Amino acid sequence: YSQAAVRPLISLLDRYKFTVAENTPLEQEVALDPELLGHVFENLLAAYNPETGAVARKTTGSFYTPRSVVDFMVDESLVTYLGSRLEEKCPGCSDAEPRLRRLLAYTDASHNFSPEDVSTLVEAINEVRILDPACGSGAFPLGVLHKLVSLLQKLDPGNAAWKARQVANADRLEVGRDAAFAAIEEAFSRDQGDYARKLYLIENCLYGVDIQPIAVQIAKLRCFVSLVVEQEPDDTLPNRGILPLPNLETNFVAANTLLGLQRLGQLALRDRAIDEKEEELRRVRRRHFLAKRWPQKKELRARDKELRQELATLLETSQTLSGPEAKCLAGWDPYHADLWADFFDTEWMFSLRRGFDIVLGNPPYVRQEEIKELKPRFKGDYFCYTGTADLYVYFFEKAFDLLRPGGVLCFISSNKYFRSGYGEKLRQFLAENGDVRLLIDFGDAPVFSAIAYPSIVLVRKTRETREKAKLRSKKPAPPRTPSAASHVKVLRWEPGPTIEEFPEVFRDKSFELPQRELTPAGWRLERPIKLALLEKLRGAGTPLGEYVGGKFYYGVKTGLNEAFVVDRATRDRLIAEHPSSAAVLKPYLRGREIKRWQILSQDLWLIFIPWHFPMQDDPVIQGASVAAEEEFKKKYPAVFNHLSKFRPSLASRAEAETGIRYEWYALQRWRPEYWKEFGRTKIVYPDIYERQSFAWDDSGYFLANTCYFVPTTEQWLMGLFNSLVVEWFYGLISNRVRGGYLRAFTDYMKQVPIPKIGKAAQKDIKSEVRTILDAKRKDPGAPVGDLEARIEGTVAHLYGLTEDEFSSILSDLDLPDPVRLGALNAYRETAKELGR
């Protein structure tokens, strides 16, 4: 091994200046910010794992939350929590929020609270219990810490009230009261008093959980750094006057937040000895928090282990927990830095029985395909469970379970639950069990470097949610008492400002939306006038899903396009080698080749070899699906030889979704119930598009899995689907992806209303559509704006839109002036024809 001189770590760190105010949005002249530890953690997660071929970040869904976002969420959570405490003292007071916002601002402005209000606020801070259930490297706990310190500096500059609260807390102790009093005196003797503020906030108010031990260690380290900077060395004192750092093993724990203990018995009826043992365990951990020397720590940890084992025995014998779970609970060692627990329990790990006042954070974004092994457990434990729900959905419900009634949830997460099918139960859960106070949809703004479409939600819990049987009952929820939170502050982020500016943008551009608009069917963050127009369109016709009898189909997934998709030359060669090849070669279309009104085919062909379900009425399919390999080779020798070139790759494909292993030479996925529909007339559309892009197919194309289609003979529907009214409607009910594109998901497409239409209007639209299609076949670049405008005018009247309503829709779509004016003029011409 080679050797090299390495500069000592402590002397290296001594070269840098650390800022005290980590996780504040203020710009400060510092060489090294403690927040750097958060970025270190994020980069560690991004390290490539050569064994799995993945990065840790992808596996865990962990991403570092920007400072401005943390600060905003902390402020909003504290405004809600502290506002409710003031409301309890002064019901009906309406000026608490602006005064709290002034207090929370990082400025030198004095507060305008009365002495009674100050006492209420200091007590509220003393009593608050805050949890980040996926704390990562501690961005949110540290953000809360520094904000609460700032509040105490303004409310209690001399620290008298804060010290009095800590003395009162210590006075309630049955054991260790004198030691607690001595520790308080020592802590409050630190410079400027911020050490004592931080110490007791960390000990009593802040908690974090994360499944990654390294994240928990970094979060604790950041707390240590935050405390260290509050102490000035004094060479005349032992240890230069620096107090030993606290032990945070029972404030920040490594555990799986989403999996709890399955209690068997009612806690109210359990053995009294359990309560006595738990109280002793709490005392041990309280003493350990401030233990200064290793022999004392070692003794307390040994006693902690004894108590855990004794408690596990009591819980099992009292039938509060099953034997395996009791052993699991006893085996959890909070002092083992490298392990994480596969369960989470606030009473056991944090010695807390009452719920949290605030749960906030950034739950991990892990796709549902990555959590298959957890789904059986989630299905039994969570009301919001659906088989396709991503991991963050369960963090929402768990957060509610951990909150006390009246507690505050504030999360930044994916916005997909706003409208997705798997988000329906979560939407219902949040709206029925809480007052939604705030919703921000960032769209595709780059809040995170790798997760698109983030959103912020803040909800105040109004109902207990831990009894899942009641939640799952079909009985309607009782009506709630109206409150100020019956309106939600909403913001849809528009491109332009930076993320750092979003608090100001929210203040200036947010608007109120009645909470009744947040229905299980979907959350649409639009102004009420726009939602009313949306509902008018819904009521003007029959949903497309009902109109076509649910016949929405998508294309074939081959599993290896390079094997199954061939060009014209290869197609002709295979047929020349053996004529039977023609039976399994189908004209093929990809999503990128479907444009508005037209198909720009690249003359590709699909080798259509389905698996299982032999079709008795089609000799090709019957012989090609599950026939033995030799029979297939004999029947289609040219195709067999072609596919054999790709055999290793084809044979290594995963099993089909049904669990049936398909033959190596067969397509990975196809739908036997509708394969014949490919050969009939249909409206086709790509899975992603910027503008409505529906085209007519009468050539029998087989489609790639990047395409969808609706089999129909009603060509007039093309005009409707490509209309600006439908484009506006679809844009409102669906989610835009990065770049402003739309995804053609069936869950949304089936909602498009098909208005009642007479034969004359249907004939007019069909005529315009045919003229457009003919023009595009002759010249793909042919101008068809006038024809489209005439369709727009007719469609707007079919939906019963007034000129103002239609004009509003056109303005929302941000169209070029010629398109907008042409459609509006066509609307007026149609109105004249209709005598309106």
CSV table of N, CA and C in Angstrom, one decimal, residues 514-580:
chain,number,residue,atom,x,y,z
A,514,PRO,N,-62.8,26.8,-3.5
A,514,PRO,CA,-63.6,26.1,-2.5
A,514,PRO,C,-63.1,24.6,-2.4
A,515,GLN,N,-63.0,24.1,-1.2
A,515,GLN,CA,-62.5,22.8,-1.0
A,515,GLN,C,-63.4,21.7,-1.6
A,516,ARG,N,-64.7,22.1,-1.7
A,516,ARG,CA,-65.6,21.2,-2.3
A,516,ARG,C,-65.3,20.8,-3.8
A,517,GLU,N,-64.4,21.6,-4.4
A,517,GLU,CA,-64.0,21.4,-5.7
A,517,GLU,C,-62.9,20.3,-5.8
A,518,LEU,N,-62.3,19.9,-4.6
A,518,LEU,CA,-61.3,18.9,-4.5
A,518,LEU,C,-62.0,17.5,-4.4
A,519,THR,N,-62.5,17.0,-5.5
A,519,THR,CA,-63.3,15.8,-5.5
A,519,THR,C,-62.4,14.6,-5.7
A,520,PRO,N,-62.9,13.4,-5.4
A,520,PRO,CA,-62.1,12.2,-5.7
A,520,PRO,C,-61.9,12.0,-7.2
A,521,ALA,N,-62.7,12.6,-8.0
A,521,ALA,CA,-62.6,12.4,-9.4
A,521,ALA,C,-61.3,13.1,-10.0
A,522,GLY,N,-60.8,14.1,-9.2
A,522,GLY,CA,-59.6,14.8,-9.7
A,522,GLY,C,-59.5,16.2,-9.1
A,523,TRP,N,-58.3,16.6,-8.8
A,523,TRP,CA,-58.0,17.9,-8.3
A,523,TRP,C,-57.5,18.8,-9.4
A,524,ARG,N,-58.3,19.9,-9.7
A,524,ARG,CA,-57.9,20.8,-10.8
A,524,ARG,C,-57.7,22.2,-10.1
A,525,LEU,N,-56.5,22.6,-10.2
A,525,LEU,CA,-56.1,23.9,-9.5
A,525,LEU,C,-56.4,25.1,-10.5
A,526,GLU,N,-57.7,25.3,-10.7
A,526,GLU,CA,-58.1,26.4,-11.6
A,526,GLU,C,-59.1,27.3,-10.8
A,527,ARG,N,-59.2,28.5,-11.3
A,527,ARG,CA,-60.1,29.5,-10.7
A,527,ARG,C,-61.5,29.0,-10.9
A,528,PRO,N,-62.4,29.3,-10.0
A,528,PRO,CA,-63.8,28.8,-10.0
A,528,PRO,C,-64.5,29.1,-11.3
A,529,ILE,N,-64.3,30.2,-12.0
A,529,ILE,CA,-65.0,30.5,-13.2
A,529,ILE,C,-64.6,29.5,-14.3
A,530,LYS,N,-63.3,29.1,-14.3
A,530,LYS,CA,-62.8,28.1,-15.3
A,530,LYS,C,-63.4,26.7,-14.9
A,531,LEU,N,-63.5,26.4,-13.7
A,531,LEU,CA,-64.1,25.1,-13.3
A,531,LEU,C,-65.6,25.0,-13.7
A,532,ALA,N,-66.3,26.1,-13.6
A,532,ALA,CA,-67.7,26.2,-14.0
A,532,ALA,C,-67.8,25.9,-15.4
A,533,LEU,N,-66.9,26.4,-16.2
A,533,LEU,CA,-66.9,26.2,-17.7
A,533,LEU,C,-66.6,24.7,-18.0
A,534,LEU,N,-65.7,24.2,-17.2
A,534,LEU,CA,-65.4,22.8,-17.4
A,534,LEU,C,-66.6,21.9,-17.1
A,535,GLU,N,-67.3,22.2,-16.1
A,535,GLU,CA,-68.5,21.4,-15.8
A,535,GLU,C,-69.6,21.6,-16.8
A,536,LYS,N,-69.7,22.8,-17.4
A,536,LYS,CA,-70.6,23.0,-18.5
A,536,LYS,C,-70.4,22.1,-19.7
A,537,LEU,N,-69.1,21.9,-20.0
A,537,LEU,CA,-68.7,21.0,-21.1
A,537,LEU,C,-69.1,19.6,-20.7
A,538,ARG,N,-68.8,19.2,-19.5
A,538,ARG,CA,-69.1,17.9,-19.1
A,538,ARG,C,-70.6,17.6,-19.2
A,539,GLY,N,-71.4,18.6,-18.9
A,539,GLY,CA,-72.9,18.4,-18.9
A,539,GLY,C,-73.4,18.5,-20.3
A,540,ALA,N,-72.6,18.8,-21.3
A,540,ALA,CA,-73.1,19.0,-22.7
A,540,ALA,C,-73.2,17.7,-23.5
A,541,GLY,N,-72.7,16.6,-22.9
A,541,GLY,CA,-72.7,15.4,-23.7
A,541,GLY,C,-72.4,14.1,-22.9
A,542,THR,N,-72.2,13.1,-23.7
A,542,THR,CA,-72.0,11.7,-23.1
A,542,THR,C,-70.5,11.5,-23.0
A,543,PRO,N,-70.0,11.0,-21.9
A,543,PRO,CA,-68.5,10.7,-21.8
A,543,PRO,C,-68.1,9.8,-22.9
A,544,LEU,N,-67.0,10.0,-23.5
A,544,LEU,CA,-66.5,9.2,-24.7
A,544,LEU,C,-66.4,7.7,-24.3
A,545,GLY,N,-66.0,7.4,-23.0
A,545,GLY,CA,-65.9,6.0,-22.6
A,545,GLY,C,-67.2,5.3,-22.7
A,546,GLU,N,-68.3,6.0,-22.4
A,546,GLU,CA,-69.7,5.5,-22.5
A,546,GLU,C,-70.1,5.4,-23.9
A,547,TYR,N,-69.7,6.5,-24.7
A,547,TYR,CA,-70.2,6.6,-26.1
A,547,TYR,C,-69.6,5.4,-26.9
A,548,VAL,N,-68.4,5.0,-26.7
A,548,VAL,CA,-67.8,4.0,-27.5
A,548,VAL,C,-67.8,2.6,-26.8
A,549,GLY,N,-68.5,2.5,-25.7
A,549,GLY,CA,-68.6,1.3,-25.0
A,549,GLY,C,-67.3,0.8,-24.4
A,550,GLY,N,-66.5,1.7,-24.0
A,550,GLY,CA,-65.2,1.4,-23.4
A,550,GLY,C,-64.1,0.8,-24.3
A,551,LYS,N,-64.3,1.0,-25.6
A,551,LYS,CA,-63.4,0.5,-26.6
A,551,LYS,C,-62.2,1.4,-26.9
A,552,PHE,N,-61.3,1.5,-25.9
A,552,PHE,CA,-60.1,2.2,-26.0
A,552,PHE,C,-59.0,1.2,-26.0
A,553,TYR,N,-58.1,1.2,-27.1
A,553,TYR,CA,-57.1,0.1,-27.2
A,553,TYR,C,-55.7,0.7,-27.4
A,554,TYR,N,-54.7,0.0,-27.1
A,554,TYR,CA,-53.3,0.4,-27.3
A,554,TYR,C,-52.6,-0.7,-28.1
A,555,GLY,N,-51.4,-0.3,-28.6
A,555,GLY,CA,-50.7,-1.2,-29.5
A,555,GLY,C,-50.0,-2.3,-28.8
A,556,VAL,N,-49.1,-2.9,-29.7
A,556,VAL,CA,-48.4,-4.1,-29.3
A,556,VAL,C,-47.1,-3.8,-28.7
A,557,LYS,N,-46.8,-4.5,-27.6
A,557,LYS,CA,-45.4,-4.4,-27.0
A,557,LYS,C,-44.7,-5.6,-27.4
A,558,THR,N,-43.6,-5.4,-28.2
A,558,THR,CA,-42.9,-6.6,-28.8
A,558,THR,C,-41.9,-7.2,-27.8
A,559,GLY,N,-41.3,-6.4,-27.0
A,559,GLY,CA,-40.3,-6.9,-26.1
A,559,GLY,C,-38.9,-6.8,-26.8
A,560,LEU,N,-38.9,-6.6,-28.1
A,560,LEU,CA,-37.6,-6.4,-28.8
A,560,LEU,C,-37.9,-6.0,-30.2
A,561,ASN,N,-38.0,-4.6,-30.3
A,561,ASN,CA,-38.4,-4.1,-31.6
A,561,ASN,C,-37.5,-4.5,-32.8
A,562,GLU,N,-36.2,-4.5,-32.5
A,562,GLU,CA,-35.2,-4.8,-33.5
A,562,GLU,C,-35.4,-6.2,-34.2
A,563,ALA,N,-36.1,-7.1,-33.4
A,563,ALA,CA,-36.4,-8.4,-34.0
A,563,ALA,C,-37.7,-8.4,-34.7
A,564,PHE,N,-38.7,-7.8,-34.2
A,564,PHE,CA,-40.1,-7.9,-34.7
A,564,PHE,C,-40.5,-6.8,-35.7
A,565,VAL,N,-39.8,-5.7,-35.7
A,565,VAL,CA,-40.2,-4.6,-36.6
A,565,VAL,C,-39.1,-4.5,-37.7
A,566,VAL,N,-39.6,-4.6,-38.9
A,566,VAL,CA,-38.7,-4.7,-40.1
A,566,VAL,C,-39.1,-3.6,-41.1
A,567,ASP,N,-38.2,-3.3,-42.0
A,567,ASP,CA,-38.4,-2.3,-43.0
A,567,ASP,C,-39.0,-3.1,-44.3
A,568,ARG,N,-39.3,-2.3,-45.3
A,568,ARG,CA,-39.9,-2.8,-46.5
A,568,ARG,C,-39.0,-3.9,-47.2
A,569,ALA,N,-37.7,-3.6,-47.2
A,569,ALA,CA,-36.8,-4.5,-47.9
A,569,ALA,C,-36.8,-5.8,-47.2
A,570,THR,N,-36.7,-5.8,-45.9
A,570,THR,CA,-36.7,-7.1,-45.1
A,570,THR,C,-38.0,-7.8,-45.3
A,571,ARG,N,-39.1,-7.1,-45.3
A,571,ARG,CA,-40.4,-7.7,-45.4
A,571,ARG,C,-40.5,-8.4,-46.8
A,572,ASP,N,-40.1,-7.7,-47.8
A,572,ASP,CA,-40.1,-8.3,-49.2
A,572,ASP,C,-39.2,-9.5,-49.3
A,573,ARG,N,-38.0,-9.5,-48.6
A,573,ARG,CA,-37.1,-10.6,-48.7
A,573,ARG,C,-37.7,-11.8,-48.0
A,574,LEU,N,-38.3,-11.6,-46.8
A,574,LEU,CA,-38.9,-12.7,-46.1
A,574,LEU,C,-40.0,-13.4,-46.9
A,575,ILE,N,-40.8,-12.6,-47.6
A,575,ILE,CA,-41.9,-13.2,-48.4
A,575,ILE,C,-41.3,-13.9,-49.6
A,576,ALA,N,-40.3,-13.3,-50.1
A,576,ALA,CA,-39.6,-14.0,-51.3
A,576,ALA,C,-39.0,-15.3,-50.8
A,577,GLU,N,-38.5,-15.4,-49.6
A,577,GLU,CA,-37.9,-16.7,-49.1
A,577,GLU,C,-38.9,-17.7,-48.9
A,578,HIS,N,-40.1,-17.3,-48.4
A,578,HIS,CA,-41.2,-18.2,-48.2
A,578,HIS,C,-42.5,-17.4,-48.1
A,579,PRO,N,-43.5,-17.7,-49.0
A,579,PRO,CA,-44.7,-17.0,-49.1
A,579,PRO,C,-45.5,-16.9,-47.8
A,580,SER,N,-45.4,-17.9,-46.9
A,580,SER,CA,-46.2,-17.9,-45.7
A,580,SER,C,-45.9,-16.7,-44.8
